[in-house]
Coordinates of C-alpha atoms and ligand atoms in Angstrom, one line a residue:
M1 CA -16.8 -6.5 4.6
K2 CA -16.0 -5.6 0.6
R3 CA -14.4 -2.1 -0.3
D4 CA -13.3 -0.1 -3.3
V5 CA -9.8 0.2 -1.3
I6 CA -8.0 -1.4 2.0
V7 CA -5.1 1.1 3.4
L8 CA -2.9 -0.8 5.2
G9 CA -1.2 0.9 8.1
A10 CA -2.4 4.2 9.8
G11 CA 0.8 6.3 10.4
M12 CA 0.5 9.8 9.0
V13 CA 1.3 8.5 5.5
G14 CA -1.5 5.5 5.5
V15 CA -4.5 8.1 6.8
G16 CA -3.3 10.9 4.3
C17 CA -3.8 8.4 1.6
A18 CA -7.0 7.2 3.0
L19 CA -8.5 10.6 3.5
H20 CA -7.7 11.3 -0.1
L21 CA -8.8 8.2 -1.4
Q22 CA -12.2 8.8 0.3
A23 CA -12.3 12.4 -0.7
R24 CA -12.2 11.0 -4.5
G25 CA -15.5 9.1 -3.6
L26 CA -13.9 5.4 -2.4
S27 CA -15.0 3.7 0.0
V28 CA -12.0 2.8 1.8
A29 CA -11.3 0.6 4.9
L30 CA -7.8 1.7 6.9
L31 CA -5.9 -1.2 9.0
D32 CA -3.6 -1.3 11.3
R33 CA -2.1 -3.3 14.4
R34 CA -2.2 -1.0 16.8
A35 CA -5.0 2.5 16.8
P36 CA -3.4 5.1 14.7
G37 CA -0.5 6.9 15.0
L38 CA 0.9 5.1 17.9
E39 CA 4.8 4.4 15.8
T40 CA 7.0 6.8 14.1
S41 CA 4.1 9.3 13.6
Y42 CA 3.6 9.4 17.1
G43 CA 7.3 10.0 18.9
N44 CA 8.8 12.6 16.3
A45 CA 9.4 16.2 16.8
G46 CA 5.9 17.4 15.7
I47 CA 7.3 19.9 13.2
I48 CA 5.5 20.5 9.6
Q49 CA 8.6 21.6 7.8
R50 CA 7.6 23.7 5.2
E51 CA 11.4 24.6 5.3
A52 CA 12.6 21.3 4.7
I53 CA 13.1 21.8 0.7
A54 CA 16.2 19.7 0.6
P55 CA 16.4 16.2 2.3
Y56 CA 19.3 14.9 4.6
A57 CA 21.9 14.2 3.2
L58 CA 24.9 11.8 4.0
P59 CA 27.5 14.3 4.9
R60 CA 30.9 13.7 2.8
G61 CA 33.6 15.2 4.7
L62 CA 36.3 13.3 6.1
G63 CA 36.1 14.6 9.3
F64 CA 32.2 13.1 9.6
L65 CA 33.1 10.2 8.3
L66 CA 36.3 9.6 10.8
S67 CA 34.5 10.9 13.9
G68 CA 31.3 8.9 12.9
M69 CA 33.5 5.5 13.3
S70 CA 34.2 6.6 17.0
N71 CA 30.3 6.0 17.7
R72 CA 30.4 8.8 20.1
R73 CA 29.0 11.7 18.2
V74 CA 25.3 12.9 19.7
D75 CA 23.8 13.3 16.0
V76 CA 24.7 10.0 14.6
R77 CA 25.7 6.8 15.8
Y78 CA 25.0 2.9 14.6
H79 CA 25.1 -0.6 15.3
A80 CA 27.8 -2.6 13.4
S81 CA 25.8 -5.4 12.7
G82 CA 23.2 -2.8 11.0
V83 CA 25.9 -1.0 8.9
A84 CA 27.1 -4.3 7.8
R85 CA 23.7 -5.0 6.4
L86 CA 23.0 -1.7 5.1
L87 CA 26.9 -1.4 3.1
G88 CA 24.9 -1.1 -0.4
S89 CA 22.4 1.0 0.2
L90 CA 24.7 3.0 2.9
W91 CA 27.2 3.8 -0.3
S92 CA 24.1 4.6 -2.7
Y93 CA 23.0 7.2 -0.2
Y94 CA 26.5 8.5 -0.2
R95 CA 26.8 8.6 -3.9
H96 CA 23.5 10.3 -3.9
S97 CA 24.9 13.2 -1.4
A98 CA 27.4 14.4 -3.8
P99 CA 26.5 18.1 -5.1
G100 CA 25.0 17.2 -8.2
A101 CA 23.0 14.4 -7.3
Y102 CA 22.0 16.2 -4.4
Q103 CA 20.8 19.2 -6.1
R104 CA 18.7 17.8 -8.6
I105 CA 17.0 15.3 -5.9
S106 CA 16.2 19.0 -4.0
R107 CA 14.5 20.1 -6.7
E108 CA 12.3 17.2 -7.0
Y109 CA 11.9 16.8 -3.2
E110 CA 10.8 20.7 -3.1
T111 CA 7.9 20.1 -5.1
L112 CA 6.3 18.1 -2.1
I113 CA 7.5 20.1 0.6
A114 CA 5.9 23.3 -0.9
H115 CA 2.4 21.5 -0.7
S116 CA 3.1 20.4 3.0
L117 CA 1.4 22.9 4.8
E118 CA -1.4 23.7 3.0
T119 CA -2.6 20.0 2.4
H120 CA -2.3 19.9 6.3
E121 CA -4.1 23.4 7.0
R122 CA -7.0 21.9 4.7
L123 CA -6.9 19.0 6.9
M124 CA -6.9 20.7 10.2
H125 CA -9.5 22.9 9.5
D126 CA -11.7 20.0 8.9
A127 CA -10.6 17.9 11.8
H128 CA -10.6 20.7 14.3
V129 CA -7.3 20.7 15.5
E130 CA -6.6 24.1 16.3
H131 CA -5.8 23.2 20.3
L132 CA -3.0 20.9 19.0
V133 CA -0.8 23.9 17.5
A134 CA 1.8 24.7 19.6
G135 CA 3.4 27.7 17.8
R136 CA 4.2 28.8 14.2
G137 CA 8.1 28.3 13.6
Y138 CA 10.8 26.8 15.2
L139 CA 14.5 28.3 15.9
M140 CA 17.8 26.5 14.4
L141 CA 20.1 27.4 17.2
Y142 CA 24.2 27.9 16.6
R143 CA 26.9 28.3 18.9
S144 CA 29.5 28.9 16.5
E145 CA 29.6 32.2 14.5
R146 CA 31.0 30.2 11.2
E147 CA 28.7 27.5 11.0
L148 CA 25.7 30.4 11.8
H149 CA 27.2 32.4 8.7
E150 CA 27.3 29.3 6.4
F151 CA 23.6 28.6 7.4
F152 CA 22.3 32.2 6.7
K153 CA 23.5 31.9 3.3
I154 CA 21.3 28.2 2.7
A155 CA 18.2 30.6 4.7
D156 CA 18.8 33.1 1.9
E157 CA 18.9 30.7 -0.7
R158 CA 15.7 29.4 0.9
A159 CA 14.0 32.6 0.8
R160 CA 14.7 33.1 -2.9
M161 CA 12.3 29.5 -3.2
G162 CA 9.5 31.2 -1.0
V163 CA 10.9 29.7 2.4
H164 CA 10.5 32.7 4.9
H165 CA 13.0 33.0 8.0
V166 CA 14.3 35.7 10.6
K167 CA 18.0 35.7 11.7
L168 CA 18.8 36.4 14.8
N169 CA 22.2 37.6 16.9
G170 CA 22.8 36.4 20.2
A171 CA 21.4 38.9 21.9
E172 CA 18.0 38.4 20.1
V173 CA 18.1 34.4 21.2
A174 CA 18.3 35.7 24.8
Q175 CA 15.8 37.9 24.5
A176 CA 13.6 35.4 22.2
E177 CA 14.1 32.5 24.5
P178 CA 15.6 34.0 28.1
A179 CA 15.6 30.8 29.7
L180 CA 18.4 29.0 27.2
I181 CA 21.6 29.1 29.0
G182 CA 24.8 29.9 27.0
D183 CA 26.8 32.4 24.9
F184 CA 24.9 31.5 21.4
A185 CA 26.3 32.8 18.1
G186 CA 22.6 33.1 17.0
A187 CA 19.6 31.4 15.1
V188 CA 17.3 31.1 12.3
R189 CA 13.9 31.4 13.1
W190 CA 11.6 29.6 10.2
T191 CA 8.8 31.1 10.2
D192 CA 6.1 28.9 8.1
P193 CA 6.5 25.5 10.2
I194 CA 4.1 24.4 12.1
A195 CA 4.8 22.9 15.4
I196 CA 2.6 20.2 16.7
S197 CA 2.1 19.6 20.5
S198 CA 1.0 16.1 19.9
P199 CA 2.0 14.2 16.9
G200 CA 0.5 11.3 17.7
D201 CA -3.2 13.1 18.4
L202 CA -3.1 14.8 15.1
V203 CA -2.6 11.2 13.3
Q204 CA -5.5 10.3 15.6
A205 CA -7.8 13.3 15.0
Y206 CA -7.2 12.9 11.1
A207 CA -8.3 9.1 11.7
R208 CA -11.2 10.4 13.1
L209 CA -12.1 12.9 10.7
F210 CA -11.6 9.8 8.1
A211 CA -14.4 7.9 10.6
Q212 CA -16.6 10.6 10.6
R213 CA -16.9 10.8 6.6
H214 CA -17.4 7.2 6.8
G215 CA -14.5 5.4 6.3
T216 CA -13.6 2.3 8.4
L217 CA -10.7 1.8 11.1
H218 CA -9.8 -2.2 11.9
L219 CA -7.1 -3.5 13.8
G220 CA -5.4 -6.7 12.2
D221 CA -2.3 -8.0 11.0
A222 CA -1.5 -6.8 7.5
M223 CA 0.8 -10.0 6.9
T224 CA -2.3 -11.4 6.4
L225 CA -2.8 -9.8 3.1
R226 CA -3.6 -12.7 0.5
R227 CA -5.1 -12.6 -3.3
T228 CA -8.6 -14.2 -4.1
D229 CA -9.3 -16.3 -6.7
A230 CA -11.0 -13.2 -8.5
G231 CA -7.4 -11.1 -8.1
H232 CA -8.7 -9.3 -5.3
W233 CA -6.9 -9.0 -2.0
Q234 CA -8.5 -9.6 1.4
V235 CA -7.0 -9.4 4.7
D236 CA -7.9 -10.5 8.3
A237 CA -9.4 -7.9 10.6
A238 CA -10.1 -8.7 14.6
D239 CA -13.9 -7.5 13.3
G240 CA -14.0 -9.9 9.9
V241 CA -12.2 -10.4 6.3
L242 CA -11.6 -7.1 4.4
E243 CA -11.6 -7.5 0.2
A244 CA -11.1 -5.1 -2.1
P245 CA -9.5 -4.8 -5.7
Q246 CA -6.8 -2.2 -4.6
V247 CA -4.9 -2.1 -1.6
V248 CA -2.2 0.7 -0.5
V249 CA 0.9 -0.5 1.4
A250 CA 1.6 2.5 3.9
L251 CA 3.7 0.7 6.8
G252 CA 6.4 3.0 7.4
P253 CA 10.0 0.9 7.9
W254 CA 7.8 -2.5 8.1
T255 CA 6.2 -2.2 4.5
T256 CA 9.0 -4.1 2.1
E257 CA 8.6 -6.6 4.7
L258 CA 4.6 -7.3 2.8
T259 CA 5.5 -6.0 -0.9
S260 CA 8.7 -8.5 -1.0
R261 CA 6.5 -11.4 -0.8
Y262 CA 5.3 -10.1 -4.0
G263 CA 8.8 -9.5 -5.5
Y264 CA 8.8 -5.9 -4.8
T265 CA 11.9 -5.1 -2.4
A266 CA 13.3 -1.7 -2.1
P267 CA 16.2 -0.9 0.0
V268 CA 15.5 1.5 3.2
I269 CA 17.8 2.5 5.5
P270 CA 16.4 2.5 8.9
K271 CA 17.3 5.7 11.0
R272 CA 16.0 5.2 14.4
G273 CA 15.6 7.8 16.9
Y274 CA 14.3 8.4 20.6
H275 CA 12.5 10.5 22.4
M276 CA 11.8 11.4 26.3
H277 CA 10.0 14.1 27.9
Y278 CA 10.8 16.3 30.8
T279 CA 8.9 18.3 33.2
R280 CA 8.9 22.2 33.1
L281 CA 11.3 24.1 35.3
P282 CA 9.0 26.5 37.2
G283 CA 9.3 30.1 35.5
K284 CA 11.4 29.1 32.9
P285 CA 9.1 28.3 29.8
L286 CA 10.6 27.2 26.2
H287 CA 8.4 29.4 24.2
S288 CA 9.4 27.2 20.7
T289 CA 11.1 24.1 19.5
V290 CA 14.5 24.4 19.0
I291 CA 17.1 22.5 16.8
D292 CA 20.5 22.6 18.7
A293 CA 22.3 22.4 15.1
E294 CA 25.7 21.7 16.0
Y295 CA 24.5 18.3 18.0
G296 CA 21.5 17.6 15.9
F297 CA 19.0 17.3 18.7
V298 CA 15.7 18.7 19.3
V299 CA 13.6 19.8 22.3
A300 CA 9.8 20.8 21.5
P301 CA 7.3 22.3 24.0
M302 CA 4.6 19.5 23.7
K303 CA 1.5 18.5 25.7
D304 CA 3.6 15.9 27.7
G305 CA 6.5 18.2 28.8
L306 CA 9.8 18.9 26.9
R307 CA 10.2 16.4 24.1
L308 CA 14.2 15.8 23.6
T309 CA 14.7 14.1 20.4
T310 CA 17.8 12.5 18.6
G311 CA 19.0 12.3 15.6
A312 CA 19.6 9.4 13.6
E313 CA 21.0 5.5 14.7
L314 CA 21.5 3.8 11.7
A315 CA 20.4 0.1 12.9
M316 CA 17.8 -2.7 12.0
P317 CA 14.2 -1.8 13.7
D318 CA 14.2 -4.9 15.6
A319 CA 17.4 -4.6 16.9
P320 CA 18.1 -4.3 20.7
R321 CA 17.3 -0.7 21.9
T322 CA 20.6 1.4 22.7
P323 CA 19.7 4.6 24.3
T324 CA 23.3 5.9 25.0
Q325 CA 22.4 8.8 21.8
I326 CA 19.6 9.9 24.1
D327 CA 21.6 9.8 27.4
A328 CA 24.6 11.6 25.5
A329 CA 21.7 14.4 24.2
E330 CA 20.1 14.9 27.4
K331 CA 23.8 15.8 29.2
I332 CA 24.0 18.4 26.4
A333 CA 20.5 19.8 26.6
R334 CA 20.6 19.6 30.3
A335 CA 23.2 22.8 30.3
V336 CA 21.4 24.7 28.0
F337 CA 17.5 23.9 28.3
P338 CA 15.4 24.3 31.0
L339 CA 14.8 20.2 31.2
G340 CA 13.1 19.1 34.7
E341 CA 12.7 15.5 35.5
R342 CA 12.3 12.8 33.0
V343 CA 8.6 12.0 32.7
E344 CA 9.1 8.2 31.6
D345 CA 11.1 5.1 32.8
E346 CA 12.3 4.1 28.9
P347 CA 12.9 6.4 26.0
W348 CA 10.3 5.8 23.4
M349 CA 12.2 4.5 20.0
G350 CA 10.7 4.5 16.4
T351 CA 12.2 4.1 12.9
R352 CA 12.6 6.7 10.2
P353 CA 12.2 5.0 7.0
C354 CA 15.2 6.5 4.7
M355 CA 15.7 5.4 1.1
P356 CA 19.5 5.9 -0.6
D357 CA 18.4 8.7 -2.9
M358 CA 16.2 10.3 0.3
K359 CA 12.9 10.7 -1.9
P360 CA 9.7 9.1 -0.8
V361 CA 8.4 5.8 -2.9
F362 CA 4.6 6.3 -3.6
G363 CA 3.0 4.6 -6.8
A364 CA 1.6 1.3 -8.4
V365 CA 3.8 -1.6 -6.9
P366 CA 6.0 -2.7 -10.2
S367 CA 4.3 -6.0 -11.7
V368 CA 1.5 -6.3 -8.8
P369 CA -1.3 -5.6 -10.2
G370 CA -4.2 -3.6 -7.7
M371 CA -0.9 -2.9 -5.2
W372 CA 0.1 0.6 -4.7
C373 CA 2.8 1.6 -1.9
A374 CA 3.7 5.0 0.2
F375 CA 6.4 4.7 2.1
G376 CA 10.4 6.0 2.8
H377 CA 9.9 9.5 3.7
G378 CA 12.8 9.2 6.0
H379 CA 13.0 12.7 8.1
Q380 CA 9.5 14.3 7.0
G381 CA 7.0 11.9 6.6
F382 CA 4.6 13.8 9.1
T383 CA 5.1 16.6 7.0
L384 CA 4.4 14.6 3.9
G385 CA 1.8 12.2 4.9
P386 CA -1.3 14.5 3.6
I387 CA 0.3 15.7 0.4
T388 CA 1.5 12.2 -0.2
G389 CA -2.0 10.8 0.0
E390 CA -3.6 13.2 -2.4
L391 CA -1.0 12.7 -5.3
L392 CA -1.5 8.4 -4.3
A393 CA -5.5 8.8 -4.8
A394 CA -5.4 10.9 -8.2
M395 CA -3.1 8.2 -9.3
V396 CA -5.4 5.5 -8.1
T397 CA -8.4 6.8 -9.6
G398 CA -6.8 7.8 -12.8
A399 CA -6.4 11.6 -12.7
Q400 CA -4.1 13.9 -13.2
P401 CA -1.6 14.3 -10.2
R402 CA -1.0 18.0 -9.9
V403 CA 2.8 17.7 -8.8
D404 CA 4.9 15.3 -11.1
V405 CA 4.9 12.2 -9.7
R406 CA 7.6 10.3 -11.8
P407 CA 10.8 11.1 -9.3
F408 CA 8.7 9.2 -6.4
S409 CA 8.1 6.4 -8.5
P410 CA 8.4 2.9 -6.9
E411 CA 10.0 1.5 -10.3
R412 CA 13.4 3.6 -9.5
F413 CA 13.5 0.4 -7.3
A414 CA 12.2 -2.3 -9.4
R415 CA 14.7 -5.3 -10.2
Ligands
FAD501 C1 13.2 11.4 16.6 C2 12.3 11.6 15.0 C3 11.9 12.8 14.9 C4 11.2 13.0 13.9 N1 10.6 14.5 13.5 C5 9.9 14.6 12.3 C6 9.3 16.0 12.4 O1 10.0 16.6 13.1 N2 8.6 16.2 11.3 C7 8.4 15.3 10.4 O2 8.0 15.5 9.4 N3 8.9 14.0 10.5 C8 9.5 13.7 11.3 N4 9.9 12.3 11.8 C9 10.0 11.6 10.7 C10 8.8 11.0 11.0 O3 8.2 10.7 11.9 C11 8.2 9.6 9.6 O4 8.9 9.7 8.5 C12 7.3 9.4 9.4 O5 6.1 9.2 10.7 C13 6.9 8.0 8.5 O6 5.3 7.9 8.8 P1 4.7 6.5 8.3 O7 3.1 6.9 8.3 O8 5.1 6.0 6.9 O9 5.2 5.4 9.3 P2 4.7 5.0 10.7 O10 4.1 6.3 11.7 O11 5.6 4.4 11.6 O12 2.9 4.0 10.5 C14 3.1 2.8 10.1 C15 2.0 2.2 10.7 O13 2.2 1.0 10.2 C16 1.5 0.1 10.9 N5 2.0 -1.4 10.6 C17 3.4 -2.0 10.8 N6 3.6 -3.5 10.9 C18 2.1 -3.8 10.6 C19 1.7 -4.9 10.4 N7 1.8 -5.9 10.4 N8 0.4 -4.7 10.6 C20 -0.8 -3.7 10.5 N9 -0.1 -2.5 10.8 C21 1.3 -2.5 10.7 C22 2.2 0.8 12.4 O14 1.0 0.3 13.7 C23 2.2 2.1 12.1 O15 1.0 2.4 12.5 C24 10.9 12.2 12.9 C25 11.2 11.0 13.1 C26 11.7 10.4 14.4 C27 12.2 8.6 14.4

């Protein structure tokens, strides 16, 4: 089965690439070992984060580092074995999180986030998925007056960059979300983001749109990728062998397992996260997604119940699960949010593929003709999949991308 391009990986990033390559007139095959959108793009908090114009920095304060070492924080946990393997990358992450470097990185990051809503909205319109929109905006909730006022300053800075918000005091929080229990200093309601009621369903709807537009979806193992004598790429799919002159590797945290076979290894920092759904308590609705800023977890009203998602666990993607983080988050969340019974027996787990410089990686794989990659979207890959796809498709077809793509080049990790 011959195509112009094979895209490996049908998460939000791979599907975004496949749709935009197709929109540029290429015949595209999309391959995954599972149905589309069943890994990290399935289990996230479902926010299309137009407000996230700065990526997640590593907090550099001594207090955070000391409390982090105890491994009892709710927002960040770690496996000692994982940290030992990631020491070099974490040191690089720490250095990139220094104020000067972080400001430069955030300016670059913002150029992508600025297009995240419009690129999603176009696809959402074409895919007829208005029913997956749970609501507009979300709440960033604070208990401490001091931290709330610090965050108000950040919100004001972002307002100058076109990101909209409303400030709420404690009484206004109680009015907006009467089911929340506790004395809150207040909140910022970001008003631009879109909250999705089932992130996996959105990826699947985009994949269906790709198929309706004559793209082909295949099951198969990307690790069977090989070169032909003619310099094309071949990969084994359940329904035959796919062949194309170009391949895009968009395997999320697994991307460099494949590219390293061709000499390209980039330092992915895996930040794992867990989720669990809870039944809704009668007469106590939660109207919008809420981030508990102090403890770093999210509660989102979703199709399958109220979804609690955790912060980061630094551990290798294949290391045993340690759902103590979700147990800790649940304990705190139960005192505040209207959580009923657990819906699933076991928590879901996925891995955010983060880079030490906090920016995604997309473009031509250095020194491997015909191989492209798109990965490393960290905390915002659900948001950034479509704009990444648009820019990568421009590069593959030799067109001028509308954003300066140099800050996101795979070259920065070439050895
Ligand atoms: C708890 C949590 C909450 C989050 N909340 C948000 C949020 O609110 N907003 C946001 O923007 N982002 C959020 N994120 C981040 C976001 O989910 C990720 O950045 C994004 O899903 C990454 O997409 P991806 O397509 O790169 O990877 P994935 O979705 O992981 O897709 C990779 C694909 O590759 C496939 N694959 C892997 N190996 C093979 C192989 N050998 N052969 C074939 N196929 C293979 C997998 O099956 C998978 O479908 C969150 C993440 C977590 C963990």
